[in-house]
mmCIF file of C-alpha atoms and ligand atoms in Angstrom:
data_model
loop_
_atom_site.group_PDB
_atom_site.id
_atom_site.type_symbol
_atom_site.label_atom_id
_atom_site.label_comp_id
_atom_site.label_asym_id
_atom_site.label_seq_id
_atom_site.Cartn_x
_atom_site.Cartn_y
_atom_site.Cartn_z
ATOM 1 C CA MET A 18 0.000 0.000 0.000
ATOM 2 C CA PRO A 19 2.683 2.630 0.785
ATOM 3 C CA GLY A 20 3.860 2.609 -2.831
ATOM 4 C CA VAL A 21 0.413 3.236 -4.323
ATOM 5 C CA LEU A 22 -0.676 6.851 -4.564
ATOM 6 C CA ILE A 23 -4.323 7.478 -5.444
ATOM 7 C CA PRO A 24 -4.829 9.999 -8.263
ATOM 8 C CA VAL A 25 -6.578 13.167 -7.069
ATOM 9 C CA ASP A 26 -9.542 12.842 -9.448
ATOM 10 C CA GLU A 27 -10.093 9.246 -8.432
ATOM 11 C CA ALA A 28 -10.087 10.207 -4.752
ATOM 12 C CA ILE A 29 -12.576 13.028 -5.401
ATOM 13 C CA ALA A 30 -14.867 10.667 -7.351
ATOM 14 C CA GLN A 31 -14.736 8.008 -4.617
ATOM 15 C CA LEU A 32 -15.418 10.556 -1.916
ATOM 16 C CA SER A 33 -18.291 12.237 -3.709
ATOM 17 C CA ALA A 34 -19.930 8.824 -4.069
ATOM 18 C CA LYS A 35 -19.502 8.183 -0.334
ATOM 19 C CA ALA A 36 -20.629 11.595 0.946
ATOM 20 C CA LYS A 37 -24.160 11.513 2.369
ATOM 21 C CA LEU A 38 -26.426 14.203 3.767
ATOM 22 C CA LEU A 39 -25.750 14.115 7.521
ATOM 23 C CA VAL A 40 -28.088 16.789 8.851
ATOM 24 C CA GLY A 41 -31.793 17.588 9.142
ATOM 25 C CA SER A 42 -33.434 20.870 8.205
ATOM 26 C CA GLU A 43 -34.737 23.867 10.118
ATOM 27 C CA LYS A 44 -36.609 27.102 9.437
ATOM 28 C CA VAL A 45 -34.568 30.240 10.033
ATOM 29 C CA PRO A 46 -35.277 33.974 9.695
ATOM 30 C CA LEU A 47 -34.362 35.156 6.215
ATOM 31 C CA LEU A 48 -31.214 37.044 7.236
ATOM 32 C CA ASP A 49 -29.873 34.071 9.171
ATOM 33 C CA ALA A 50 -30.018 32.004 5.973
ATOM 34 C CA VAL A 51 -27.066 33.743 4.317
ATOM 35 C CA GLY A 52 -24.257 31.226 3.798
ATOM 36 C CA ARG A 53 -26.595 28.340 4.666
ATOM 37 C CA VAL A 54 -27.785 25.628 2.265
ATOM 38 C CA LEU A 55 -31.373 25.731 1.078
ATOM 39 C CA ALA A 56 -33.308 22.551 1.976
ATOM 40 C CA GLU A 57 -36.297 23.118 -0.327
ATOM 41 C CA ASP A 58 -37.037 24.786 -3.639
ATOM 42 C CA ILE A 59 -38.432 28.308 -3.396
ATOM 43 C CA VAL A 60 -41.328 28.912 -5.756
ATOM 44 C CA SER A 61 -42.561 32.451 -6.233
ATOM 45 C CA PRO A 62 -46.260 32.786 -5.392
ATOM 46 C CA ASN A 63 -46.507 35.979 -7.422
ATOM 47 C CA ALA A 64 -45.034 37.850 -10.337
ATOM 48 C CA VAL A 65 -42.237 40.371 -9.791
ATOM 49 C CA PRO A 66 -42.952 43.114 -10.516
ATOM 50 C CA ALA A 67 -46.593 42.445 -9.765
ATOM 51 C CA PHE A 68 -47.785 45.269 -12.092
ATOM 52 C CA ASP A 69 -46.526 47.210 -15.109
ATOM 53 C CA ASN A 70 -44.629 50.235 -13.804
ATOM 54 C CA SER A 71 -42.447 53.090 -14.880
ATOM 55 C CA ALA A 72 -38.719 52.407 -15.172
ATOM 56 C CA MET A 73 -37.893 56.143 -15.080
ATOM 57 C CA ASP A 74 -39.010 59.498 -13.727
ATOM 58 C CA GLY A 75 -41.005 61.152 -16.518
ATOM 59 C CA TYR A 76 -44.466 61.272 -18.079
ATOM 60 C CA ALA A 77 -46.899 58.471 -18.813
ATOM 61 C CA VAL A 78 -48.483 58.865 -22.235
ATOM 62 C CA CYS A 79 -50.560 57.059 -24.813
ATOM 63 C CA ALA A 80 -47.963 57.041 -27.605
ATOM 64 C CA ALA A 81 -50.500 57.370 -30.445
ATOM 65 C CA ASP A 82 -52.239 60.366 -28.817
ATOM 66 C CA VAL A 83 -49.348 62.790 -28.258
ATOM 67 C CA CYS A 84 -47.277 65.036 -30.513
ATOM 68 C CA ILE A 85 -43.879 66.559 -29.904
ATOM 69 C CA ASP A 86 -43.109 70.274 -29.542
ATOM 70 C CA VAL A 87 -46.595 71.326 -28.350
ATOM 71 C CA PRO A 88 -47.700 72.002 -24.773
ATOM 72 C CA ILE A 89 -49.692 69.081 -23.307
ATOM 73 C CA LYS A 90 -51.785 69.162 -20.150
ATOM 74 C CA ILE A 91 -50.529 67.229 -17.106
ATOM 75 C CA SER A 92 -53.670 65.527 -15.789
ATOM 76 C CA ASP A 93 -52.282 63.463 -12.880
ATOM 77 C CA ARG A 94 -49.270 62.948 -10.628
ATOM 78 C CA ILE A 95 -48.336 59.346 -9.718
ATOM 79 C CA PRO A 96 -45.512 58.777 -7.229
ATOM 80 C CA ALA A 97 -44.278 55.245 -6.407
ATOM 81 C CA GLY A 98 -46.746 53.493 -4.111
ATOM 82 C CA LYS A 99 -49.818 55.334 -5.480
ATOM 83 C CA VAL A 100 -52.276 54.252 -8.165
ATOM 84 C CA GLY A 101 -53.193 56.957 -10.679
ATOM 85 C CA LYS A 102 -56.507 57.487 -12.397
ATOM 86 C CA ARG A 103 -57.188 56.460 -15.996
ATOM 87 C CA LEU A 104 -55.183 58.696 -18.325
ATOM 88 C CA GLU A 105 -57.356 61.411 -19.922
ATOM 89 C CA THR A 106 -57.050 61.266 -23.703
ATOM 90 C CA GLY A 107 -54.552 63.802 -25.099
ATOM 91 C CA THR A 108 -52.887 64.438 -21.702
ATOM 92 C CA VAL A 109 -49.889 63.069 -19.849
ATOM 93 C CA ALA A 110 -49.473 61.990 -16.205
ATOM 94 C CA ARG A 111 -46.412 62.980 -14.227
ATOM 95 C CA ILE A 112 -44.955 59.665 -13.031
ATOM 96 C CA PHE A 113 -42.003 58.476 -10.944
ATOM 97 C CA THR A 114 -39.826 55.360 -11.053
ATOM 98 C CA GLY A 115 -41.687 52.313 -9.739
ATOM 99 C CA ALA A 116 -45.161 53.881 -9.913
ATOM 100 C CA PRO A 117 -47.870 51.733 -11.571
ATOM 101 C CA MET A 118 -48.668 52.599 -15.182
ATOM 102 C CA PRO A 119 -52.074 54.284 -15.294
ATOM 103 C CA GLU A 120 -54.760 52.671 -17.412
ATOM 104 C CA GLY A 121 -54.769 54.122 -20.909
ATOM 105 C CA ALA A 122 -51.007 54.834 -20.963
ATOM 106 C CA ASP A 123 -48.597 52.675 -22.955
ATOM 107 C CA ALA A 124 -45.260 54.509 -22.809
ATOM 108 C CA ILE A 125 -43.084 56.708 -20.638
ATOM 109 C CA VAL A 126 -41.319 59.812 -21.914
ATOM 110 C CA ILE A 127 -38.323 60.367 -19.672
ATOM 111 C CA GLN A 128 -38.052 63.679 -17.865
ATOM 112 C CA GLU A 129 -34.806 64.526 -19.716
ATOM 113 C CA ASP A 130 -36.744 64.449 -23.037
ATOM 114 C CA THR A 131 -39.267 67.094 -21.969
ATOM 115 C CA GLU A 132 -39.471 70.823 -21.296
ATOM 116 C CA GLN A 133 -41.775 72.574 -18.859
ATOM 117 C CA SER A 134 -44.165 75.132 -20.395
ATOM 118 C CA GLY A 135 -46.085 76.828 -17.598
ATOM 119 C CA ASP A 136 -48.422 74.165 -16.183
ATOM 120 C CA ALA A 137 -48.019 72.047 -19.299
ATOM 121 C CA ILE A 138 -45.216 69.902 -20.681
ATOM 122 C CA VAL A 139 -43.600 69.785 -24.102
ATOM 123 C CA LEU A 140 -42.304 66.450 -25.329
ATOM 124 C CA LYS A 141 -39.045 66.742 -27.280
ATOM 125 C CA VAL A 142 -38.907 63.071 -28.325
ATOM 126 C CA ALA A 143 -41.753 61.030 -29.822
ATOM 127 C CA PRO A 144 -42.516 58.011 -27.648
ATOM 128 C CA ALA A 145 -42.956 54.477 -28.934
ATOM 129 C CA LYS A 146 -45.408 52.094 -27.297
ATOM 130 C CA GLY A 147 -43.680 50.213 -24.465
ATOM 131 C CA ASP A 148 -40.865 52.733 -23.872
ATOM 132 C CA HIS A 149 -39.411 52.612 -20.349
ATOM 133 C CA ILE A 150 -42.090 50.298 -18.954
ATOM 134 C CA ARG A 151 -41.134 47.452 -16.621
ATOM 135 C CA ARG A 152 -43.629 44.748 -17.415
ATOM 136 C CA ALA A 153 -45.328 42.657 -14.738
ATOM 137 C CA GLY A 154 -43.374 39.419 -14.338
ATOM 138 C CA GLN A 155 -40.326 40.621 -16.263
ATOM 139 C CA ASP A 156 -38.086 39.617 -13.350
ATOM 140 C CA ILE A 157 -40.004 36.595 -12.025
ATOM 141 C CA GLU A 158 -43.143 34.918 -13.312
ATOM 142 C CA ALA A 159 -45.668 33.616 -10.773
ATOM 143 C CA GLY A 160 -45.023 29.919 -10.078
ATOM 144 C CA LYS A 161 -41.376 30.051 -11.110
ATOM 145 C CA THR A 162 -38.735 28.262 -9.019
ATOM 146 C CA ILE A 163 -36.342 31.033 -8.062
ATOM 147 C CA LEU A 164 -33.892 29.118 -5.841
ATOM 148 C CA THR A 165 -33.298 25.403 -5.778
ATOM 149 C CA LYS A 166 -32.656 22.994 -2.930
ATOM 150 C CA GLY A 167 -28.934 22.488 -2.344
ATOM 151 C CA ARG A 168 -27.921 26.068 -3.081
ATOM 152 C CA ARG A 169 -25.585 27.830 -0.687
ATOM 153 C CA LEU A 170 -27.306 31.158 -0.235
ATOM 154 C CA ARG A 171 -25.526 34.387 -1.073
ATOM 155 C CA PRO A 172 -26.672 37.876 -0.026
ATOM 156 C CA GLN A 173 -28.286 38.428 -3.439
ATOM 157 C CA ASP A 174 -30.272 35.187 -3.021
ATOM 158 C CA ILE A 175 -31.571 36.479 0.300
ATOM 159 C CA GLY A 176 -32.757 39.641 -1.461
ATOM 160 C CA LEU A 177 -34.357 37.604 -4.238
ATOM 161 C CA ALA A 178 -36.273 35.544 -1.657
ATOM 162 C CA ALA A 179 -37.465 38.762 0.015
ATOM 163 C CA SER A 180 -38.620 40.097 -3.362
ATOM 164 C CA VAL A 181 -41.202 37.293 -3.544
ATOM 165 C CA GLY A 182 -42.361 37.784 0.049
ATOM 166 C CA CYS A 183 -40.330 35.217 2.049
ATOM 167 C CA ASN A 184 -39.315 36.145 5.589
ATOM 168 C CA GLU A 185 -37.910 32.755 6.565
ATOM 169 C CA LEU A 186 -36.311 29.863 4.709
ATOM 170 C CA THR A 187 -35.889 26.159 5.337
ATOM 171 C CA VAL A 188 -32.189 25.388 5.348
ATOM 172 C CA TYR A 189 -30.122 22.393 6.386
ATOM 173 C CA GLN A 190 -28.927 22.389 9.970
ATOM 174 C CA LYS A 191 -25.291 23.322 10.276
ATOM 175 C CA LEU A 192 -22.959 20.384 9.821
ATOM 176 C CA LYS A 193 -20.836 20.047 12.968
ATOM 177 C CA VAL A 194 -17.213 19.566 12.006
ATOM 178 C CA GLY A 195 -14.775 18.615 14.755
ATOM 179 C CA VAL A 196 -11.202 19.810 14.319
ATOM 180 C CA MET A 197 -8.331 18.219 16.224
ATOM 181 C CA SER A 198 -4.627 18.968 16.007
ATOM 182 C CA THR A 199 -2.087 16.273 16.704
ATOM 183 C CA GLY A 200 1.425 17.124 17.802
ATOM 184 C CA ASP A 201 3.450 17.414 21.035
ATOM 185 C CA GLU A 202 5.048 20.562 19.641
ATOM 186 C CA LEU A 203 1.781 22.537 19.469
ATOM 187 C CA ILE A 204 0.466 25.234 21.747
ATOM 188 C CA ASP A 205 -2.371 27.676 21.245
ATOM 189 C CA PRO A 206 -1.794 31.413 20.944
ATOM 190 C CA PRO A 207 -1.186 33.656 22.827
ATOM 191 C CA ALA A 208 0.901 31.464 25.181
ATOM 192 C CA LYS A 209 4.642 32.132 25.001
ATOM 193 C CA LEU A 210 6.454 29.614 22.819
ATOM 194 C CA GLY A 211 8.778 27.254 24.683
ATOM 195 C CA PRO A 212 11.787 25.570 23.087
ATOM 196 C CA GLY A 213 10.768 23.515 20.053
ATOM 197 C CA GLN A 214 7.154 24.649 20.220
ATOM 198 C CA ILE A 215 5.002 26.137 17.451
ATOM 199 C CA TYR A 216 1.577 27.671 17.400
ATOM 200 C CA ASN A 217 -1.332 25.429 16.527
ATOM 201 C CA SER A 218 -2.180 27.398 13.394
ATOM 202 C CA ASN A 219 -3.914 24.524 11.593
ATOM 203 C CA GLN A 220 -6.684 24.486 14.190
ATOM 204 C CA TYR A 221 -7.475 28.076 13.284
ATOM 205 C CA THR A 222 -7.119 27.659 9.522
ATOM 206 C CA LEU A 223 -9.363 24.617 9.486
ATOM 207 C CA GLN A 224 -12.018 25.992 11.816
ATOM 208 C CA ALA A 225 -12.095 29.202 9.795
ATOM 209 C CA LEU A 226 -12.487 27.252 6.547
ATOM 210 C CA VAL A 227 -15.323 25.236 8.075
ATOM 211 C CA ARG A 228 -17.076 28.352 9.330
ATOM 212 C CA GLN A 229 -16.685 30.054 5.979
ATOM 213 C CA LEU A 230 -18.679 27.177 4.478
ATOM 214 C CA GLY A 231 -21.568 27.999 6.815
ATOM 215 C CA MET A 232 -20.865 25.020 9.086
ATOM 216 C CA GLU A 233 -20.248 24.823 12.828
ATOM 217 C CA SER A 234 -16.704 24.073 13.917
ATOM 218 C CA VAL A 235 -16.020 22.177 17.125
ATOM 219 C CA ASP A 236 -12.592 22.523 18.718
ATOM 220 C CA LEU A 237 -11.387 19.037 19.640
ATOM 221 C CA GLY A 238 -8.140 20.473 20.957
ATOM 222 C CA ILE A 239 -4.496 19.489 20.757
ATOM 223 C CA VAL A 240 -3.834 15.771 20.975
ATOM 224 C CA ALA A 241 -0.546 14.304 22.195
ATOM 225 C CA ASP A 242 1.412 12.032 19.868
ATOM 226 C CA THR A 243 0.436 8.771 21.570
ATOM 227 C CA PRO A 244 -1.960 6.054 20.427
ATOM 228 C CA ASP A 245 -4.036 6.391 23.620
ATOM 229 C CA ALA A 246 -4.501 10.148 23.387
ATOM 230 C CA THR A 247 -5.310 9.849 19.681
ATOM 231 C CA GLU A 248 -7.888 7.131 20.353
ATOM 232 C CA ALA A 249 -9.547 9.051 23.173
ATOM 233 C CA ALA A 250 -9.740 12.232 21.070
ATOM 234 C CA LEU A 251 -11.184 10.478 18.039
ATOM 235 C CA LYS A 252 -13.817 8.692 20.146
ATOM 236 C CA GLN A 253 -14.772 11.985 21.760
ATOM 237 C CA GLY A 254 -14.835 13.683 18.351
ATOM 238 C CA ALA A 255 -17.212 11.074 16.954
ATOM 239 C CA LYS A 256 -19.618 11.856 19.837
ATOM 240 C CA LEU A 257 -19.470 15.627 19.407
ATOM 241 C CA ALA A 258 -19.347 16.084 15.638
ATOM 242 C CA ASP A 259 -20.920 14.881 12.379
ATOM 243 C CA CYS A 260 -17.510 14.781 10.710
ATOM 244 C CA ILE A 261 -13.939 14.959 12.028
ATOM 245 C CA LEU A 262 -10.886 16.679 10.595
ATOM 246 C CA SER A 263 -7.501 16.067 12.145
ATOM 247 C CA SER A 264 -4.196 17.588 11.215
ATOM 248 C CA GLY A 265 -0.815 15.921 11.458
ATOM 249 C CA GLY A 266 0.200 12.442 12.454
ATOM 250 C CA VAL A 267 -0.839 10.721 9.220
ATOM 251 C CA SER A 268 2.622 10.214 7.761
ATOM 252 C CA VAL A 269 4.832 7.172 8.183
ATOM 253 C CA GLY A 270 6.986 8.198 11.189
ATOM 254 C CA GLU A 271 6.851 6.525 14.623
ATOM 255 C CA GLU A 272 5.133 9.646 15.965
ATOM 256 C CA ASP A 273 2.257 9.264 13.486
ATOM 257 C CA HIS A 274 -0.569 7.351 15.177
ATOM 258 C CA VAL A 275 -3.694 8.570 13.447
ATOM 259 C CA LYS A 276 -3.871 5.965 10.699
ATOM 260 C CA ALA A 277 -3.517 2.959 13.016
ATOM 261 C CA VAL A 278 -6.106 4.337 15.456
ATOM 262 C CA VAL A 279 -8.612 5.001 12.656
ATOM 263 C CA GLU A 280 -8.165 1.422 11.452
ATOM 264 C CA LYS A 281 -8.829 0.236 15.009
ATOM 265 C CA LEU A 282 -11.917 2.390 15.651
ATOM 266 C CA GLY A 283 -13.513 2.143 12.220
ATOM 267 C CA ALA A 284 -12.030 1.873 8.771
ATOM 268 C CA LEU A 285 -9.445 3.582 6.626
ATOM 269 C CA ASP A 286 -10.830 3.878 3.093
ATOM 270 C CA LEU A 287 -8.231 6.095 1.453
ATOM 271 C CA TRP A 288 -4.635 6.931 2.269
ATOM 272 C CA ARG A 289 -1.915 8.698 0.330
ATOM 273 C CA LEU A 290 -2.766 10.694 -2.761
ATOM 274 C CA ALA A 291 -0.726 11.573 -5.831
ATOM 275 C CA ILE A 292 -0.806 15.220 -4.777
ATOM 276 C CA LYS A 293 1.848 17.748 -3.869
ATOM 277 C CA PRO A 294 1.634 19.114 -1.288
ATOM 278 C CA GLY A 295 -0.578 16.781 0.764
ATOM 279 C CA LYS A 296 0.450 13.210 -0.047
ATOM 280 C CA PRO A 297 -0.336 11.630 3.365
ATOM 281 C CA LEU A 298 -4.041 12.555 3.339
ATOM 282 C CA ALA A 299 -6.236 9.886 4.947
ATOM 283 C CA TYR A 300 -9.998 9.337 4.829
ATOM 284 C CA GLY A 301 -12.029 6.843 6.791
ATOM 285 C CA ARG A 302 -14.595 6.433 9.558
ATOM 286 C CA ILE A 303 -14.612 6.458 13.338
ATOM 287 C CA GLY A 304 -17.609 4.187 13.868
ATOM 288 C CA ASP A 305 -20.013 5.839 11.419
ATOM 289 C CA THR A 306 -18.475 9.304 11.619
ATOM 290 C CA PRO A 307 -16.547 10.361 8.512
ATOM 291 C CA PHE A 308 -12.950 11.297 9.205
ATOM 292 C CA PHE A 309 -10.298 13.196 7.273
ATOM 293 C CA GLY A 310 -6.703 13.004 8.429
ATOM 294 C CA LEU A 311 -5.113 16.060 6.858
ATOM 295 C CA PRO A 312 -1.343 16.422 6.737
ATOM 296 C CA GLY A 313 0.257 18.553 9.447
ATOM 297 C CA ASN A 314 2.227 20.841 7.191
ATOM 298 C CA PRO A 315 0.063 23.956 7.112
ATOM 299 C CA VAL A 316 0.058 24.372 3.316
ATOM 300 C CA SER A 317 -0.582 20.661 2.770
ATOM 301 C CA GLY A 318 -3.487 20.771 5.188
ATOM 302 C CA PHE A 319 -4.952 23.812 3.474
ATOM 303 C CA VAL A 320 -4.558 22.431 -0.052
ATOM 304 C CA THR A 321 -6.044 19.042 0.786
ATOM 305 C CA PHE A 322 -8.908 20.692 2.631
ATOM 306 C CA MET A 323 -9.725 22.838 -0.409
ATOM 307 C CA LEU A 324 -9.397 20.051 -2.944
ATOM 308 C CA ILE A 325 -10.581 16.982 -1.118
ATOM 309 C CA ALA A 326 -12.374 17.651 2.179
ATOM 310 C CA ARG A 327 -14.267 20.800 1.184
ATOM 311 C CA GLY A 328 -16.457 19.200 -1.491
ATOM 312 C CA TYR A 329 -17.147 16.211 0.724
ATOM 313 C CA LEU A 330 -18.211 18.356 3.678
ATOM 314 C CA LEU A 331 -20.428 20.481 1.428
ATOM 315 C CA ARG A 332 -22.184 17.327 0.203
ATOM 316 C CA CYS A 333 -22.712 16.185 3.817
ATOM 317 C CA GLN A 334 -24.233 19.640 4.378
ATOM 318 C CA GLY A 335 -26.704 19.091 1.514
ATOM 319 C CA CYS A 336 -24.968 21.434 -0.904
ATOM 320 C CA THR A 337 -24.984 20.584 -4.601
ATOM 321 C CA GLU A 338 -22.477 23.225 -5.723
ATOM 322 C CA THR A 339 -19.135 21.903 -4.566
ATOM 323 C CA GLU A 340 -16.612 22.801 -7.262
ATOM 324 C CA LEU A 341 -14.055 25.561 -6.943
ATOM 325 C CA THR A 342 -14.173 28.104 -9.756
ATOM 326 C CA THR A 343 -11.616 27.338 -12.465
ATOM 327 C CA VAL A 344 -9.933 29.948 -14.641
ATOM 328 C CA TYR A 345 -6.959 29.894 -16.995
ATOM 329 C CA GLY A 346 -4.078 32.305 -17.302
ATOM 330 C CA ALA A 347 -0.588 32.681 -18.721
ATOM 331 C CA ALA A 348 2.079 31.389 -16.389
ATOM 332 C CA ASN A 349 4.981 33.676 -15.727
ATOM 333 C CA PHE A 350 6.966 30.828 -14.225
ATOM 334 C CA THR A 351 8.545 27.562 -15.233
ATOM 335 C CA ALA A 352 7.413 24.219 -13.820
ATOM 336 C CA LYS A 353 8.125 20.612 -14.449
ATOM 337 C CA GLY A 354 5.360 18.298 -13.300
ATOM 338 C CA GLY A 355 6.597 15.245 -11.379
ATOM 339 C CA LEU A 356 4.911 12.017 -10.340
ATOM 340 C CA ARG A 357 2.183 13.762 -8.328
ATOM 341 C CA ARG A 358 -0.261 16.450 -9.413
ATOM 342 C CA GLU A 359 1.056 19.667 -7.996
ATOM 343 C CA TYR A 360 -0.707 22.773 -6.690
ATOM 344 C CA PHE A 361 1.264 26.021 -6.743
ATOM 345 C CA ARG A 362 0.216 28.989 -4.645
ATOM 346 C CA VAL A 363 -0.313 31.736 -7.210
ATOM 347 C CA GLN A 364 -1.848 35.115 -7.819
ATOM 348 C CA ILE A 365 -3.875 35.450 -10.989
ATOM 349 C CA GLN A 366 -4.414 38.978 -12.234
ATOM 350 C CA PHE A 367 -6.322 40.253 -15.241
ATOM 351 C CA ASP A 368 -5.218 43.342 -17.165
ATOM 352 C CA GLN A 369 -7.651 45.746 -18.843
ATOM 353 C CA ASN A 370 -7.658 43.642 -22.025
ATOM 354 C CA GLY A 371 -8.754 40.583 -20.100
ATOM 355 C CA ASN A 372 -5.362 38.890 -20.359
ATOM 356 C CA SER A 373 -4.347 37.089 -17.221
ATOM 357 C CA GLN A 374 -0.968 36.574 -15.643
ATOM 358 C CA VAL A 375 -0.322 33.830 -13.159
ATOM 359 C CA THR A 376 2.507 34.545 -10.710
ATOM 360 C CA GLU A 377 3.812 31.972 -8.271
ATOM 361 C CA TYR A 378 4.799 32.705 -4.688
ATOM 362 C CA SER A 379 8.562 32.717 -4.331
ATOM 363 C CA ASN A 380 8.671 29.907 -1.755
ATOM 364 C CA GLN A 381 6.427 26.934 -2.491
ATOM 365 C CA GLY A 382 7.454 25.014 0.653
ATOM 366 C CA SER A 383 4.655 23.067 2.331
ATOM 367 C CA GLY A 384 5.260 24.826 5.640
ATOM 368 C CA VAL A 385 5.090 28.361 4.216
ATOM 369 C CA MET A 386 1.685 29.619 5.304
ATOM 370 C CA SER A 387 2.486 33.103 3.928
ATOM 371 C CA SER A 388 2.184 31.612 0.426
ATOM 372 C CA VAL A 389 -1.439 30.609 1.067
ATOM 373 C CA SER A 390 -2.327 33.917 2.632
ATOM 374 C CA TRP A 391 -0.760 35.754 -0.349
ATOM 375 C CA ALA A 392 -2.356 33.573 -3.023
ATOM 376 C CA ASN A 393 -5.741 34.015 -4.678
ATOM 377 C CA GLY A 394 -5.480 30.707 -6.502
ATOM 378 C CA LEU A 395 -3.920 27.286 -6.767
ATOM 379 C CA ALA A 396 -2.335 26.523 -10.151
ATOM 380 C CA GLU A 397 -2.770 22.872 -11.079
ATOM 381 C CA ILE A 398 0.311 21.310 -12.655
ATOM 382 C CA GLU A 399 -0.457 17.861 -14.014
ATOM 383 C CA ILE A 400 1.788 14.851 -13.596
ATOM 384 C CA GLY A 401 4.578 15.257 -16.152
ATOM 385 C CA GLN A 402 3.291 18.639 -17.437
ATOM 386 C CA ALA A 403 6.052 21.013 -18.493
ATOM 387 C CA VAL A 404 5.169 24.686 -18.072
ATOM 388 C CA LYS A 405 7.145 27.534 -19.569
ATOM 389 C CA PRO A 406 6.422 31.254 -19.289
ATOM 390 C CA GLY A 407 3.393 32.194 -21.398
ATOM 391 C CA ASP A 408 1.784 28.742 -21.266
ATOM 392 C CA GLN A 409 -1.836 28.638 -20.167
ATOM 393 C CA VAL A 410 -2.284 27.030 -16.760
ATOM 394 C CA LYS A 411 -5.394 26.022 -14.883
ATOM 395 C CA VAL A 412 -6.038 27.950 -11.670
ATOM 396 C CA LEU A 413 -8.560 27.072 -8.970
ATOM 397 C CA LEU A 414 -9.723 30.276 -7.323
ATOM 398 C CA LEU A 415 -9.523 30.622 -3.559
ATOM 399 C CA GLY A 416 -12.190 32.595 -1.731
HETATM 400 P P1 AMP B 640 3.112 15.862 10.886
HETATM 401 O O1 AMP B 640 2.207 15.639 9.740
HETATM 402 O O2 AMP B 640 2.453 15.637 12.200
HETATM 403 O O3 AMP B 640 4.395 15.106 10.721
HETATM 404 O O4 AMP B 640 3.495 17.408 10.850
HETATM 405 C C1 AMP B 640 4.189 17.950 9.748
HETATM 406 C C2 AMP B 640 4.622 19.366 10.041
HETATM 407 O O5 AMP B 640 3.501 20.161 10.256
HETATM 408 C C3 AMP B 640 5.487 19.492 11.263
HETATM 409 O O6 AMP B 640 6.480 20.453 11.010
HETATM 410 C C4 AMP B 640 4.517 19.973 12.319
HETATM 411 O O7 AMP B 640 5.146 20.680 13.338
HETATM 412 C C5 AMP B 640 3.589 20.845 11.519
HETATM 413 N N1 AMP B 640 2.265 20.892 12.131
HETATM 414 C C6 AMP B 640 1.566 19.823 12.558
HETATM 415 N N2 AMP B 640 0.407 20.209 13.110
HETATM 416 C C7 AMP B 640 0.387 21.554 13.051
HETATM 417 C C8 AMP B 640 -0.561 22.541 13.468
HETATM 418 N N3 AMP B 640 -1.694 22.194 14.082
HETATM 419 N N4 AMP B 640 -0.296 23.833 13.220
HETATM 420 C C9 AMP B 640 0.868 24.169 12.609
HETATM 421 N N5 AMP B 640 1.786 23.300 12.196
HETATM 422 C C10 AMP B 640 1.565 21.996 12.412
HETATM 423 MG MG1 MG B 641 3.082 15.459 14.102
#
């Protein structure tokens, strides 16, 4: 087994087949639904807009009844929120953006195309039927599905739901993701570092990533590098969380106990991917609780979370949109793909002509967290792919 590295795409396919919805649903106030995953389709009970209305400040007219360059009587004034009377033939009605079209009118002449003449108005531009009218249902037709189950709701989705009259939404309950850090060298900030110690940054990176996905993170703490401590922490994690992420301890050294303990408490389904950084990634179960053993190196943990764990967790959360956005740009670096698919920390920037440049961080070491913080993307370098400056490379965008 140690010699066999699982290709990244194969691991993703296996995991997406295994990922199951792990949570129920709940009704929440509309604003609390942002970032959550919709658990039912939203069908609009009415049309939006519900009535024909003016798209501009101006004058409502019957296009066939009015001429330009002559004073015309203003027979009504219709602000937004008011309903005007039927338009008198041969007159115009002063109207404001969003106000309902009066009966008998079929066009709007915008204010800028008119001149005041005492109490009357002179049209400088001849209207055509339909000008500047927002038709009923032009945004949403009654009965239309506006948001579908499985969508992770963005602020604009919340506004869309409000525009059809929703004040609460049924979303999936937050997936509880337990995060544990293995390593005798770890301490939590702000304690003063002792000799040989480092801060437990992975705990914070991983919890923040989980929270950014609209899930609940559960701190399972720092776990000593012993089989007993690892076993106790994983058992506890399986009680407290729907899914467990650990960092560190999944490599092949004598201080790496995670793999053996997972095999004892459940099953190890995947171990070691053809990915750089992140080779020692493990996936399995503690009892029935899904488990990801992410590598301890901070960049490796981040990259494997983004590529492997993220999509899986989103599926367990009921989300159907799990892919990272992919773009392409011209590399301004050289690379020589090896025996594992490689992910470079890069910045992709577009110039005003839409051409993109992909720049790599100067130090691609798997412990260099600054590279991840600096990057806005991960450039994917395939096994054996040679990249020279100017070649198009695939970049997965980071949020
Ligand atoms: P391991 O996978 O346990 O061999 O750890 C690999 C490297 O990652 C070592 O240099 C660890 O000190 C470091 N590391 C492990 N866990 C963490 C963590 N929670 N935060 C920051 N660095 C870590
Ligand atoms: Mg370790």
